[in-house]
Each structure stands twice: as structure tokens, then as C-alpha cells.
mmCIF file of C-alpha atoms in Angstrom:
data_model
loop_
_atom_site.group_PDB
_atom_site.id
_atom_site.type_symbol
_atom_site.label_atom_id
_atom_site.label_comp_id
_atom_site.label_asym_id
_atom_site.label_seq_id
_atom_site.Cartn_x
_atom_site.Cartn_y
_atom_site.Cartn_z
ATOM 1 C CA MET O 1 45.349 108.080 100.323
ATOM 2 C CA ALA O 2 42.911 110.957 99.760
ATOM 3 C CA GLY O 3 41.081 110.020 102.948
ATOM 4 C CA MET O 4 44.314 110.180 104.945
ATOM 5 C CA ALA O 5 45.102 113.617 103.491
ATOM 6 C CA GLN O 6 41.654 114.866 104.505
ATOM 7 C CA ILE O 7 42.154 113.500 108.003
ATOM 8 C CA ARG O 8 45.475 115.326 108.313
ATOM 9 C CA ILE O 9 43.920 118.586 107.100
ATOM 10 C CA ALA O 10 41.109 118.153 109.617
ATOM 11 C CA ARG O 11 43.696 117.582 112.331
ATOM 12 C CA ARG O 12 45.534 120.732 111.332
ATOM 13 C CA VAL O 13 42.378 122.825 111.430
ATOM 14 C CA LEU O 14 41.423 121.294 114.776
ATOM 15 C CA THR O 15 44.834 121.951 116.322
ATOM 16 C CA GLU O 16 44.779 125.540 115.100
ATOM 17 C CA CYS O 17 41.342 126.034 116.665
ATOM 18 C CA ILE O 18 42.689 124.568 119.920
ATOM 19 C CA ALA O 19 45.718 126.874 119.683
ATOM 20 C CA ALA O 20 43.348 129.814 119.159
ATOM 21 C CA MET O 21 41.386 128.910 122.277
ATOM 22 C CA ALA O 22 44.646 128.428 124.203
ATOM 23 C CA PHE O 23 45.948 131.882 123.214
ATOM 24 C CA PRO O 24 44.963 133.513 126.558
ATOM 25 C CA ILE O 25 46.903 130.782 128.394
ATOM 26 C CA LEU O 26 49.910 131.277 126.109
ATOM 27 C CA LEU O 27 49.716 135.003 126.710
ATOM 28 C CA LEU O 28 49.795 134.476 130.472
ATOM 29 C CA SER O 29 52.645 131.963 130.143
ATOM 30 C CA ILE O 30 54.866 134.798 128.935
ATOM 31 C CA LEU O 31 54.957 135.907 132.573
ATOM 32 C CA VAL O 32 56.737 132.670 133.567
ATOM 33 C CA ALA O 33 58.972 132.419 130.508
ATOM 34 C CA PRO O 34 61.454 130.805 129.971
ATOM 35 C CA VAL O 35 60.054 128.048 132.220
ATOM 36 C CA SER O 36 57.008 127.736 129.980
ATOM 37 C CA ALA O 37 59.064 127.691 126.756
ATOM 38 C CA PRO O 38 60.198 124.020 126.905
ATOM 39 C CA VAL O 39 56.667 122.869 127.775
ATOM 40 C CA VAL O 40 55.077 124.797 124.900
ATOM 41 C CA ALA O 41 57.801 123.706 122.463
ATOM 42 C CA GLU O 42 57.447 120.029 123.414
ATOM 43 C CA THR O 43 53.661 120.323 123.087
ATOM 44 C CA ASP O 44 54.140 121.816 119.624
ATOM 45 C CA ARG O 45 56.367 118.887 118.659
ATOM 46 C CA SER O 46 53.599 116.525 119.780
ATOM 47 C CA ARG O 47 51.110 118.529 117.686
ATOM 48 C CA ALA O 48 53.347 118.215 114.638
ATOM 49 C CA ARG O 49 53.619 114.428 115.068
ATOM 50 C CA TRP O 50 49.833 114.175 115.361
ATOM 51 C CA CYS O 51 49.556 116.086 112.084
ATOM 52 C CA GLY O 52 51.899 113.652 110.333
ATOM 53 C CA VAL O 53 55.219 115.486 110.639
ATOM 54 C CA GLU O 54 58.231 113.489 111.797
ATOM 55 C CA THR O 55 59.565 115.167 114.923
ATOM 56 C CA MET O 56 61.532 113.623 117.752
ATOM 57 C CA PRO O 57 60.288 114.135 121.317
ATOM 58 C CA LEU O 58 62.941 115.550 123.621
ATOM 59 C CA LYS O 59 61.271 114.661 126.928
ATOM 60 C CA PRO O 60 61.976 111.028 127.941
ATOM 61 C CA SER O 61 58.787 109.043 128.491
ATOM 62 C CA ASP O 62 59.827 108.038 132.024
ATOM 63 C CA HIS O 63 60.528 111.633 133.131
ATOM 64 C CA SER O 64 57.971 113.999 134.598
ATOM 65 C CA TRP O 65 57.700 117.536 133.268
ATOM 66 C CA ALA O 66 59.452 118.904 136.353
ATOM 67 C CA GLN O 67 62.322 116.408 136.008
ATOM 68 C CA TRP O 68 62.782 117.347 132.351
ATOM 69 C CA VAL O 69 62.264 121.129 132.431
ATOM 70 C CA ALA O 70 64.763 121.814 135.232
ATOM 71 C CA PRO O 71 67.871 120.551 133.364
ATOM 72 C CA ARG O 72 66.437 121.793 130.066
ATOM 73 C CA LEU O 73 66.583 125.368 131.312
ATOM 74 C CA ARG O 74 70.337 125.049 131.745
ATOM 75 C CA SER O 75 70.959 123.903 128.159
ATOM 76 C CA ARG O 76 71.795 126.211 125.292
ATOM 77 C CA SER O 77 69.375 124.446 122.974
ATOM 78 C CA MET O 78 66.478 125.727 125.077
ATOM 79 C CA TRP O 79 67.368 129.286 124.120
ATOM 80 C CA ARG O 80 68.115 128.397 120.494
ATOM 81 C CA THR O 81 65.157 126.083 119.883
ATOM 82 C CA ASP O 82 62.447 126.114 122.553
ATOM 83 C CA LEU O 83 62.261 129.877 123.094
ATOM 84 C CA PRO O 84 61.846 130.720 119.364
ATOM 85 C CA VAL O 85 59.213 127.969 119.042
ATOM 86 C CA PHE O 86 57.433 129.448 122.069
ATOM 87 C CA VAL O 87 57.378 132.949 120.561
ATOM 88 C CA THR O 88 56.165 131.513 117.248
ATOM 89 C CA ALA O 89 53.396 129.604 119.024
ATOM 90 C CA VAL O 90 52.139 132.779 120.732
ATOM 91 C CA LEU O 91 52.112 134.848 117.533
ATOM 92 C CA LEU O 92 50.543 132.169 115.329
ATOM 93 C CA SER O 93 47.960 131.358 117.986
ATOM 94 C CA ALA O 94 46.920 135.014 117.956
ATOM 95 C CA LEU O 95 46.623 134.826 114.171
ATOM 96 C CA SER O 96 44.583 131.612 114.371
ATOM 97 C CA LEU O 97 42.306 133.209 116.942
ATOM 98 C CA LEU O 98 41.518 136.138 114.635
ATOM 99 C CA VAL O 99 41.079 133.963 111.556
ATOM 100 C CA ALA O 100 38.963 131.292 113.263
ATOM 101 C CA PHE O 101 36.795 133.761 115.164
ATOM 102 C CA PHE O 102 35.912 136.115 112.325
ATOM 103 C CA GLY O 103 36.122 133.521 109.564
ATOM 104 C CA PHE O 104 33.949 130.785 111.018
ATOM 105 C CA ILE O 105 31.492 133.130 112.727
ATOM 106 C CA GLY O 106 31.144 135.149 109.536
ATOM 107 C CA ALA O 107 30.722 132.010 107.469
ATOM 108 C CA ALA O 108 28.054 130.704 109.849
ATOM 109 C CA ALA O 109 26.237 134.052 109.763
ATOM 110 C CA LEU O 110 26.183 134.035 105.954
ATOM 111 C CA VAL O 111 25.152 130.390 105.606
ATOM 112 C CA PHE O 112 22.297 130.761 108.095
ATOM 113 C CA SER O 113 21.353 134.245 106.891
ATOM 114 C CA PRO O 114 17.941 133.041 105.544
ATOM 115 C CA VAL O 115 17.154 131.498 108.913
ATOM 116 C CA PHE O 116 17.999 134.721 110.698
ATOM 117 C CA TRP O 117 15.875 136.651 108.190
ATOM 118 C CA LEU O 118 12.859 134.499 109.060
ATOM 119 C CA PHE O 119 13.194 135.692 112.661
ATOM 120 C CA GLY O 120 13.497 139.283 111.554
ATOM 121 C CA ILE O 121 17.261 139.504 112.019
ATOM 122 C CA ALA O 122 19.525 140.908 109.317
ATOM 123 C CA ALA O 123 22.841 139.133 109.940
ATOM 124 C CA GLN O 124 25.574 141.661 109.193
ATOM 125 C CA VAL O 125 28.994 140.339 108.143
ATOM 126 C CA GLY O 126 31.498 143.113 107.637
ATOM 127 C CA PRO O 127 30.061 145.711 105.274
ATOM 128 C CA PHE O 128 27.392 143.296 104.000
ATOM 129 C CA THR O 129 23.876 143.506 105.409
ATOM 130 C CA PRO O 130 21.090 141.616 103.595
ATOM 131 C CA GLU O 131 18.060 143.691 102.696
ATOM 132 C CA SER O 132 15.911 141.011 101.090
ATOM 133 C CA VAL O 133 15.291 137.278 101.037
ATOM 134 C CA LYS O 134 17.114 137.070 97.718
ATOM 135 C CA GLU O 135 20.252 138.592 99.221
ATOM 136 C CA THR O 136 20.152 136.149 102.141
ATOM 137 C CA LEU O 137 19.968 133.260 99.688
ATOM 138 C CA LEU O 138 22.894 134.667 97.734
ATOM 139 C CA ALA O 139 24.839 134.988 101.017
ATOM 140 C CA MET O 140 24.747 131.217 101.590
ATOM 141 C CA PRO O 141 27.327 130.262 98.915
ATOM 142 C CA ALA O 142 29.437 133.225 100.014
ATOM 143 C CA GLY O 143 29.406 131.805 103.534
ATOM 144 C CA ILE O 144 30.524 128.403 102.231
ATOM 145 C CA VAL O 145 33.359 130.080 100.335
ATOM 146 C CA LEU O 146 34.335 132.071 103.436
ATOM 147 C CA GLY O 147 34.393 128.848 105.492
ATOM 148 C CA ALA O 148 36.588 127.181 102.891
ATOM 149 C CA VAL O 149 38.943 130.188 102.825
ATOM 150 C CA THR O 150 39.119 130.162 106.634
ATOM 151 C CA THR O 151 39.928 126.446 106.642
ATOM 152 C CA THR O 152 42.630 127.041 104.012
ATOM 153 C CA VAL O 153 44.184 129.896 105.989
ATOM 154 C CA LEU O 154 44.211 127.835 109.192
ATOM 155 C CA THR O 155 45.784 124.905 107.328
ATOM 156 C CA GLY O 156 48.424 127.243 105.912
ATOM 157 C CA THR O 157 49.063 128.610 109.407
ATOM 158 C CA SER O 158 49.585 125.046 110.609
ATOM 159 C CA PHE O 159 52.096 124.369 107.810
ATOM 160 C CA LEU O 160 53.858 127.644 108.627
ATOM 161 C CA ARG O 161 54.036 126.516 112.241
ATOM 162 C CA ASP O 162 55.648 123.220 111.112
ATOM 163 C CA LEU O 163 58.102 125.060 108.870
ATOM 164 C CA LEU O 164 59.266 127.330 111.673
ATOM 165 C CA LEU O 165 59.454 124.394 114.086
ATOM 166 C CA ARG O 166 61.750 122.494 111.720
ATOM 167 C CA THR O 167 63.787 125.637 111.014
ATOM 168 C CA PHE O 168 64.473 126.314 114.664
ATOM 169 C CA SER O 169 65.121 122.627 115.328
ATOM 170 C CA ARG O 170 67.866 122.656 112.702
ATOM 171 C CA SER O 171 69.762 125.355 114.579
ATOM 172 C CA ARG O 172 72.228 122.961 116.101
ATOM 173 C CA ASP O 173 74.362 123.699 119.112
ATOM 174 C CA PRO O 174 77.923 122.536 118.306
ATOM 175 C CA ASP O 175 78.755 122.106 121.975
ATOM 176 C CA LEU O 176 75.587 120.075 122.520
ATOM 177 C CA LEU O 177 76.317 117.864 119.506
ATOM 178 C CA ALA O 178 79.879 117.294 120.692
ATOM 179 C CA LYS O 179 78.655 116.314 124.146
ATOM 180 C CA LEU O 180 76.015 114.043 122.619
ATOM 181 C CA GLU O 181 78.600 112.280 120.470
ATOM 182 C CA GLU O 182 80.904 111.961 123.449
ATOM 183 C CA LEU O 183 78.078 110.492 125.506
ATOM 184 C CA ARG O 184 77.179 108.024 122.737
ATOM 185 C CA THR O 185 80.803 106.905 122.412
ATOM 186 C CA SER O 186 81.209 106.668 126.178
ATOM 187 C CA ARG O 187 78.019 104.623 126.500
ATOM 188 C CA ALA O 188 79.175 102.201 123.804
ATOM 189 C CA SER O 189 82.611 101.862 125.368
ATOM 190 C CA LEU O 190 81.121 101.339 128.805
ATOM 191 C CA THR O 191 78.813 98.585 127.576
ATOM 192 C CA ALA O 192 81.615 96.836 125.706
ATOM 193 C CA ALA O 193 83.965 97.127 128.689
ATOM 194 C CA PHE O 194 81.274 95.844 131.028
ATOM 195 C CA GLU O 195 80.709 92.840 128.780
ATOM 196 C CA PHE O 196 84.450 92.133 128.533
ATOM 197 C CA GLU O 197 84.858 92.389 132.292
ATOM 198 C CA ARG O 198 82.030 89.915 132.902
ATOM 199 C CA GLN O 199 83.658 87.380 130.612
ATOM 200 C CA ARG O 200 87.062 87.925 132.215
ATOM 201 C CA ILE O 201 85.663 87.347 135.724
ATOM 202 C CA GLU O 202 83.884 84.232 134.496
ATOM 203 C CA ARG O 203 87.138 82.840 133.042
ATOM 204 C CA ASP O 204 89.150 83.673 136.159
ATOM 205 C CA LEU O 205 86.637 82.051 138.491
ATOM 206 C CA HIS O 206 86.199 79.016 136.275
ATOM 207 C CA ASP O 207 89.897 78.382 135.691
ATOM 208 C CA GLY O 208 91.106 79.480 139.133
ATOM 209 C CA ALA O 209 89.015 79.271 142.290
ATOM 210 C CA GLN O 210 86.585 76.736 140.895
ATOM 211 C CA GLN O 211 89.363 74.298 139.987
ATOM 212 C CA GLU O 212 90.880 74.729 143.419
ATOM 213 C CA LEU O 213 87.599 73.878 145.108
ATOM 214 C CA VAL O 214 87.282 70.786 142.935
ATOM 215 C CA ALA O 215 90.701 69.694 144.158
ATOM 216 C CA VAL O 216 89.676 70.362 147.779
ATOM 217 C CA VAL O 217 86.597 68.186 147.394
ATOM 218 C CA MET O 218 88.642 65.369 145.869
ATOM 219 C CA ARG O 219 91.268 65.499 148.580
ATOM 220 C CA LEU O 220 88.687 65.548 151.341
ATOM 221 C CA GLY O 221 87.186 62.452 149.786
ATOM 222 C CA MET O 222 90.580 60.806 149.833
ATOM 223 C CA LEU O 223 91.041 61.896 153.457
ATOM 224 C CA GLU O 224 87.751 60.261 154.361
ATOM 225 C CA ALA O 225 88.809 57.023 152.685
ATOM 226 C CA THR O 226 92.254 57.060 154.314
ATOM 227 C CA ALA O 227 90.865 57.864 157.751
ATOM 228 C CA THR O 228 88.363 55.064 157.428
ATOM 229 C CA ALA O 229 91.095 52.543 156.676
ATOM 230 C CA ALA O 230 93.927 53.683 158.930
ATOM 231 C CA ALA O 231 92.592 55.476 162.002
ATOM 232 C CA ALA O 232 92.251 53.841 165.358
ATOM 233 C CA ALA O 233 88.798 52.660 166.240
ATOM 234 C CA ALA O 234 88.451 55.315 168.960
ATOM 235 C CA ASP O 235 89.226 58.207 166.582
ATOM 236 C CA GLN O 236 87.813 56.815 163.381
ATOM 237 C CA GLU O 237 84.274 58.048 163.832
ATOM 238 C CA ARG O 238 85.320 61.600 164.673
ATOM 239 C CA ILE O 239 87.795 61.870 161.758
ATOM 240 C CA VAL O 240 85.278 60.555 159.292
ATOM 241 C CA ARG O 241 82.612 62.943 160.598
ATOM 242 C CA LEU O 242 84.888 65.973 160.318
ATOM 243 C CA ALA O 243 86.052 64.947 156.872
ATOM 244 C CA ARG O 244 82.478 64.534 155.698
ATOM 245 C CA GLN O 245 81.505 67.910 157.144
ATOM 246 C CA ALA O 246 84.446 69.585 155.420
ATOM 247 C CA GLN O 247 83.582 67.875 152.168
ATOM 248 C CA ALA O 248 79.949 69.015 152.473
ATOM 249 C CA HIS O 249 81.052 72.633 153.104
ATOM 250 C CA ALA O 250 83.373 72.528 150.112
ATOM 251 C CA GLU O 251 80.653 71.074 147.879
ATOM 252 C CA ARG O 252 78.241 73.826 148.913
ATOM 253 C CA ALA O 253 80.902 76.454 148.272
ATOM 254 C CA LEU O 254 81.557 74.933 144.863
ATOM 255 C CA GLU O 255 77.856 74.975 144.006
ATOM 256 C CA ARG O 256 77.519 78.604 145.082
ATOM 257 C CA LEU O 257 80.603 79.508 143.081
ATOM 258 C CA ARG O 258 79.117 77.852 140.018
ATOM 259 C CA ASP O 259 75.914 79.824 140.499
ATOM 260 C CA THR O 260 77.931 83.024 140.846
ATOM 261 C CA VAL O 261 79.873 82.275 137.692
ATOM 262 C CA ARG O 262 76.661 81.536 135.830
ATOM 263 C CA ASP O 263 75.063 84.774 137.046
ATOM 264 C CA ILE O 264 78.072 86.816 135.973
ATOM 265 C CA HIS O 265 78.169 85.404 132.457
ATOM 266 C CA PRO O 266 76.785 81.944 131.717
ATOM 267 C CA ARG O 267 79.185 79.657 129.894
ATOM 268 C CA GLU O 268 76.286 78.327 127.784
ATOM 269 C CA LEU O 269 75.737 81.813 126.386
ATOM 270 C CA SER O 270 79.346 82.135 125.241
ATOM 271 C CA ASP O 271 79.716 78.564 123.959
ATOM 272 C CA LEU O 272 76.281 77.612 122.637
ATOM 273 C CA GLY O 273 74.406 80.865 122.028
ATOM 274 C CA LEU O 274 71.306 82.591 123.340
ATOM 275 C CA ILE O 275 68.712 79.899 122.575
ATOM 276 C CA ALA O 276 70.686 77.141 124.326
ATOM 277 C CA ALA O 277 71.426 79.417 127.284
ATOM 278 C CA VAL O 278 67.735 80.327 127.690
ATOM 279 C CA ARG O 279 66.809 76.641 127.409
ATOM 280 C CA GLU O 280 69.302 75.817 130.181
ATOM 281 C CA LEU O 281 67.925 78.714 132.223
ATOM 282 C CA ALA O 282 64.408 77.340 131.857
ATOM 283 C CA ALA O 283 65.581 73.871 132.874
ATOM 284 C CA ARG O 284 67.196 75.187 136.064
ATOM 285 C CA SER O 285 64.188 77.310 137.018
ATOM 286 C CA PRO O 286 61.926 76.058 139.825
ATOM 287 C CA LEU O 287 59.011 76.933 137.524
ATOM 288 C CA ARG O 288 57.483 74.767 134.821
ATOM 289 C CA VAL O 289 58.649 76.743 131.814
ATOM 290 C CA GLU O 290 57.207 76.308 128.328
ATOM 291 C CA LEU O 291 59.840 77.554 125.865
ATOM 292 C CA THR O 292 59.186 78.293 122.201
ATOM 293 C CA SER O 293 62.055 79.472 120.025
ATOM 294 C CA THR O 294 62.242 80.289 116.324
ATOM 295 C CA GLY O 295 65.106 81.325 114.088
ATOM 296 C CA GLY O 296 68.820 81.139 114.752
ATOM 297 C CA ASP O 297 71.010 83.155 117.110
ATOM 298 C CA ALA O 298 74.293 83.003 115.205
ATOM 299 C CA GLN O 299 73.916 86.602 114.021
ATOM 300 C CA LEU O 300 73.348 88.054 117.502
ATOM 301 C CA SER O 301 76.143 90.140 118.968
ATOM 302 C CA SER O 302 77.388 89.292 122.436
ATOM 303 C CA PRO O 303 75.998 92.471 124.113
ATOM 304 C CA THR O 304 72.538 91.907 122.609
ATOM 305 C CA ALA O 305 72.440 88.213 123.525
ATOM 306 C CA THR O 306 73.586 88.976 127.063
ATOM 307 C CA ALA O 307 70.973 91.728 127.546
ATOM 308 C CA VAL O 308 68.162 89.430 126.374
ATOM 309 C CA TYR O 309 69.420 86.526 128.504
ATOM 310 C CA PHE O 310 69.461 88.506 131.737
ATOM 311 C CA THR O 311 66.048 89.975 130.919
ATOM 312 C CA VAL O 312 64.625 86.447 130.746
ATOM 313 C CA SER O 313 66.517 85.468 133.905
ATOM 314 C CA GLU O 314 65.173 88.444 135.888
ATOM 315 C CA ALA O 315 61.650 87.844 134.604
ATOM 316 C CA LEU O 316 61.702 84.182 135.704
ATOM 317 C CA THR O 317 63.108 85.169 139.092
ATOM 318 C CA ASN O 318 60.322 87.719 139.597
ATOM 319 C CA ILE O 319 57.686 85.160 138.603
ATOM 320 C CA SER O 320 58.961 82.595 141.107
ATOM 321 C CA LYS O 321 59.111 85.212 143.882
ATOM 322 C CA HIS O 322 56.059 87.385 143.319
ATOM 323 C CA ALA O 323 53.606 85.960 140.777
ATOM 324 C CA GLY O 324 52.183 83.198 142.968
ATOM 325 C CA VAL O 325 52.163 80.645 140.144
ATOM 326 C CA GLY O 326 54.317 77.661 139.280
ATOM 327 C CA SER O 327 54.573 78.045 135.514
ATOM 328 C CA ALA O 328 55.683 80.523 132.861
ATOM 329 C CA ARG O 329 55.919 80.782 129.077
ATOM 330 C CA ILE O 330 58.823 82.074 127.016
ATOM 331 C CA ASP O 331 58.578 82.977 123.337
ATOM 332 C CA LEU O 332 61.992 83.693 121.796
ATOM 333 C CA ARG O 333 62.188 84.817 118.179
ATOM 334 C CA CYS O 334 65.566 85.419 116.555
ATOM 335 C CA ALA O 335 65.681 87.037 113.110
ATOM 336 C CA THR O 336 68.482 88.261 110.897
ATOM 337 C CA THR O 337 68.145 91.855 112.022
ATOM 338 C CA ASP O 338 66.686 91.644 115.526
ATOM 339 C CA VAL O 339 65.558 89.497 118.434
ATOM 340 C CA HIS O 340 62.279 89.495 120.374
ATOM 341 C CA VAL O 341 61.436 87.716 123.604
ATOM 342 C CA ARG O 342 58.187 87.517 125.578
ATOM 343 C CA VAL O 343 57.938 86.095 129.094
ATOM 344 C CA HIS O 344 54.387 85.577 130.337
ATOM 345 C CA ASP O 345 52.757 84.284 133.480
ATOM 346 C CA ASP O 346 49.188 84.046 134.778
ATOM 347 C CA GLY O 347 49.993 85.362 138.226
ATOM 348 C CA VAL O 348 48.746 88.238 140.341
ATOM 349 C CA GLY O 349 50.086 90.961 138.048
ATOM 350 C CA GLY O 350 50.704 94.510 139.215
ATOM 351 C CA ALA O 351 54.418 94.524 138.330
ATOM 352 C CA ARG O 352 55.986 97.895 137.538
ATOM 353 C CA ILE O 353 59.359 99.197 136.385
ATOM 354 C CA ASP O 354 60.294 101.297 139.396
ATOM 355 C CA THR O 355 63.387 103.457 139.548
ATOM 356 C CA GLY O 356 66.274 101.504 141.025
ATOM 357 C CA SER O 357 64.611 98.118 140.564
ATOM 358 C CA GLY O 358 66.120 95.179 138.703
ATOM 359 C CA LEU O 359 63.697 95.641 135.812
ATOM 360 C CA ALA O 360 64.627 99.319 135.530
ATOM 361 C CA GLY O 361 68.273 98.316 135.254
ATOM 362 C CA LEU O 362 67.415 95.742 132.601
ATOM 363 C CA ARG O 363 65.457 98.328 130.628
ATOM 364 C CA GLU O 364 68.486 100.605 130.617
ATOM 365 C CA ARG O 365 70.627 97.667 129.540
ATOM 366 C CA MET O 366 68.246 96.914 126.662
ATOM 367 C CA ARG O 367 68.326 100.566 125.665
ATOM 368 C CA SER O 368 72.116 100.558 125.710
ATOM 369 C CA VAL O 369 72.092 98.023 122.849
ATOM 370 C CA GLY O 370 69.386 99.917 120.953
ATOM 371 C CA GLY O 371 66.473 97.845 122.288
ATOM 372 C CA ASN O 372 63.541 98.324 124.620
ATOM 373 C CA LEU O 373 61.776 96.622 127.520
ATOM 374 C CA GLU O 374 58.064 96.870 128.249
ATOM 375 C CA ILE O 375 55.822 95.340 130.903
ATOM 376 C CA LEU O 376 52.083 94.734 130.698
ATOM 377 C CA SER O 377 50.881 93.716 134.135
ATOM 378 C CA PRO O 378 47.289 94.597 135.035
ATOM 379 C CA PRO O 379 46.354 93.616 138.614
ATOM 380 C CA GLY O 380 45.044 90.072 138.586
ATOM 381 C CA GLY O 381 45.766 89.658 134.878
ATOM 382 C CA GLY O 382 49.245 88.176 134.876
ATOM 383 C CA THR O 383 52.454 89.784 133.665
ATOM 384 C CA LEU O 384 53.916 90.029 130.173
ATOM 385 C CA VAL O 385 57.536 91.129 129.783
ATOM 386 C CA VAL O 386 58.414 92.086 126.208
ATOM 387 C CA ALA O 387 61.994 92.810 125.170
ATOM 388 C CA SER O 388 63.373 93.533 121.712
ATOM 389 C CA ALA O 389 66.726 94.625 120.339
ATOM 390 C CA PRO O 390 68.603 94.793 117.027
ATOM 391 C CA SER O 391 71.068 92.002 116.313
ATOM 392 C CA GLU O 392 73.896 94.502 116.322
ATOM 393 C CA PRO O 393 73.905 97.531 118.641
ATOM 394 C CA PRO O 394 73.592 100.853 116.791
ATOM 395 C CA TRP O 395 77.039 101.848 117.980
#
């Protein structure tokens, strides 16, 4: 515990020294304020997290600085939060520069005063100038004390920086909070409505068009049998051929309809749960799939189970199309509070979550239920898709 505290103090002193060295840059950034304010404020939040303070990053990890700063400039919170943090950073960096420069240089001059004396140099620190070897020796502990005081002041400056950061971050924008709550509610409603609509389409296709196609196939079979028995010999071959062709078309349409229904919302997922649905998915895959599952899926909500299912489905599809291998492994772990799934292959690797791709859509879907999707895919090293989500969405 003491070692961790010392590490955090060392980090604070180091970050203050970096801030002191960055003061000229911060001073120049005033010329392009307020554009520089969000960047400096977000950097300060990162500094606070590195020093052990819980702060939430505002820039999404998949956004570039340009993509994030442009809309940030139009928000009220930039003026209420980022701009004050920016001004604080400039002022405290100036303070850190003065303290670190004079404090550490003075401490070094006092500690090494005997060494300087040997070379005929009387190291002057403020009003003190050694005039004998004895005074240089007495200056050494004073230099240690000055270094300790400088470290303490820089640490206090770092804590003051954290205090002001939290203070300005608590200045909430009521309009922003209202819009955030509205967005959260809208996102939850949209996900629930999307899930309900999938299930409704699945029921309509299963109970309507699919049943009709089954009847068509049966009747065409009866037509074939009747034509075989009753038609004249001259027309029998043609009638049977047409009937068989029609039956084949209807069977293909029925198979495609079943695939469509399964892609919209698999019946196994609704009736048997996530583990059974993933097992059926693995059985239908053209790949040799090794499936390992632990735990039970009874506690999983429908949106969470559906998001995980389609993540596995998309991963298997990508493996069969792009990985260049014929096998894959699935590790599905269901717990009381969450679910984790890993899909791995030994293929060519190099997969990425590009904007607009199927995996990008799945990542957003996982995020909509409070989960996350990650891909580890070094070129030539295979691909690992990792998805996790809470059993119940946070909304």
C-alpha cells in the first residue's frame, strides 16, 4: 500500500514537471483558444486517471481528435468545463515551472556545493553563498530539505489541479443532462422496439408465408402423383417434369424463407435460449466448430442474448469468407450477472472494425445493451473476437 502511494506521488511530481516543460506550448495555445481548450482539458483528465483519480474520458476511443473537438465546440459544457480547466492548466503550469526550476536547481546546487567548491566555484542559491568547506557541507542537508519541499509543493499543486478539475466537472449543464437522459431513454426504447419487431416479423413469416409455401409443396407433390396416374402417355412426361420443376422452385423458396426467418430472429433463441441457439448455429456452419459452454442462460435478457448470438453468427460468417481456414472455436460463458463469448480462428488475421462494416454494427449493438466488442487480429496470427455484456441491460 505504501509502495503504491509512493508511486502515485512520483507520478504527480513527474506530471507537474511535464506540465512545467509544456508551459510555453500552453501559452501559445491561448492564441487558438477555444479550439485548444477541449484538447487540454481531455489531456488533464487523462493525467488525473494516471495519478489514480477516477475521471471519465469524454472523447470516444473510436473518434479522432478532429471528429471530437468540432462538435464539442458547439456544446455548452465546453465553456462551463473545458475552458475553466484550460485556464487552470495554464496558470498551474506556470506555477509548476517556477517551483520546479528554482526548487530543483537550487536543491541540486546546495547538495553538490562541496563538489563545486573543489573546482573553485561558490554555488550561490538565493542570498546564500558558501565561503568555506564547512558551509558547503552544511548546505547539503539544506539542499535535501529544499528538494523535499519542492516535491511537496509540486504534489500539492497536482492535488489542487485535481480539485479544480473535479469542481469544474461538477458544474452540470441542465440542458445537456436533459438531452443525455432523453438520448438514453430513446436508445433503450429503440433497442426494445427493434427486438420486438424482429420477433413479430419472425412470427408472421413462420405462421403465414412459410405455412403457405409448405402447402404449395404438398399440393405440387399431389399434382405430380395425379399427373403420373391420369395423364395421357403423350403428355405425361411434360406434366411430370413441370410439376417437379415447380416443386423444386417452391422447396428452394421455402429453404430461403427459413434462412431469412432464422437470420431475423432464430426460433431456437426464443424457445431454447442462447446456448442451444449457438450450438445450432455451430452445427449449421460450414466450418468445423468446437463449442465450449459453461453456466446457464436462463438469466439472460432477450436483447443481451440476441446481441451475443448475432455477434457469434457474424464472426463465423467472416471466418468462412475471409480467414482461409475450415475450423473455429467458440467459448461461451454465462454467469449470473453477465455473459462472455470468444470466437477464435487460426486464419490469416488482419480483421478490423471499420466504420459501416458488420462488425462495427455489432459493436454498437453490444454497446446498446451495456456490453462491448473487441477484436484481436494480428496479420498472420488468426482472429479473436471477444464480446461481453451484462445479463440485464443497464436501462
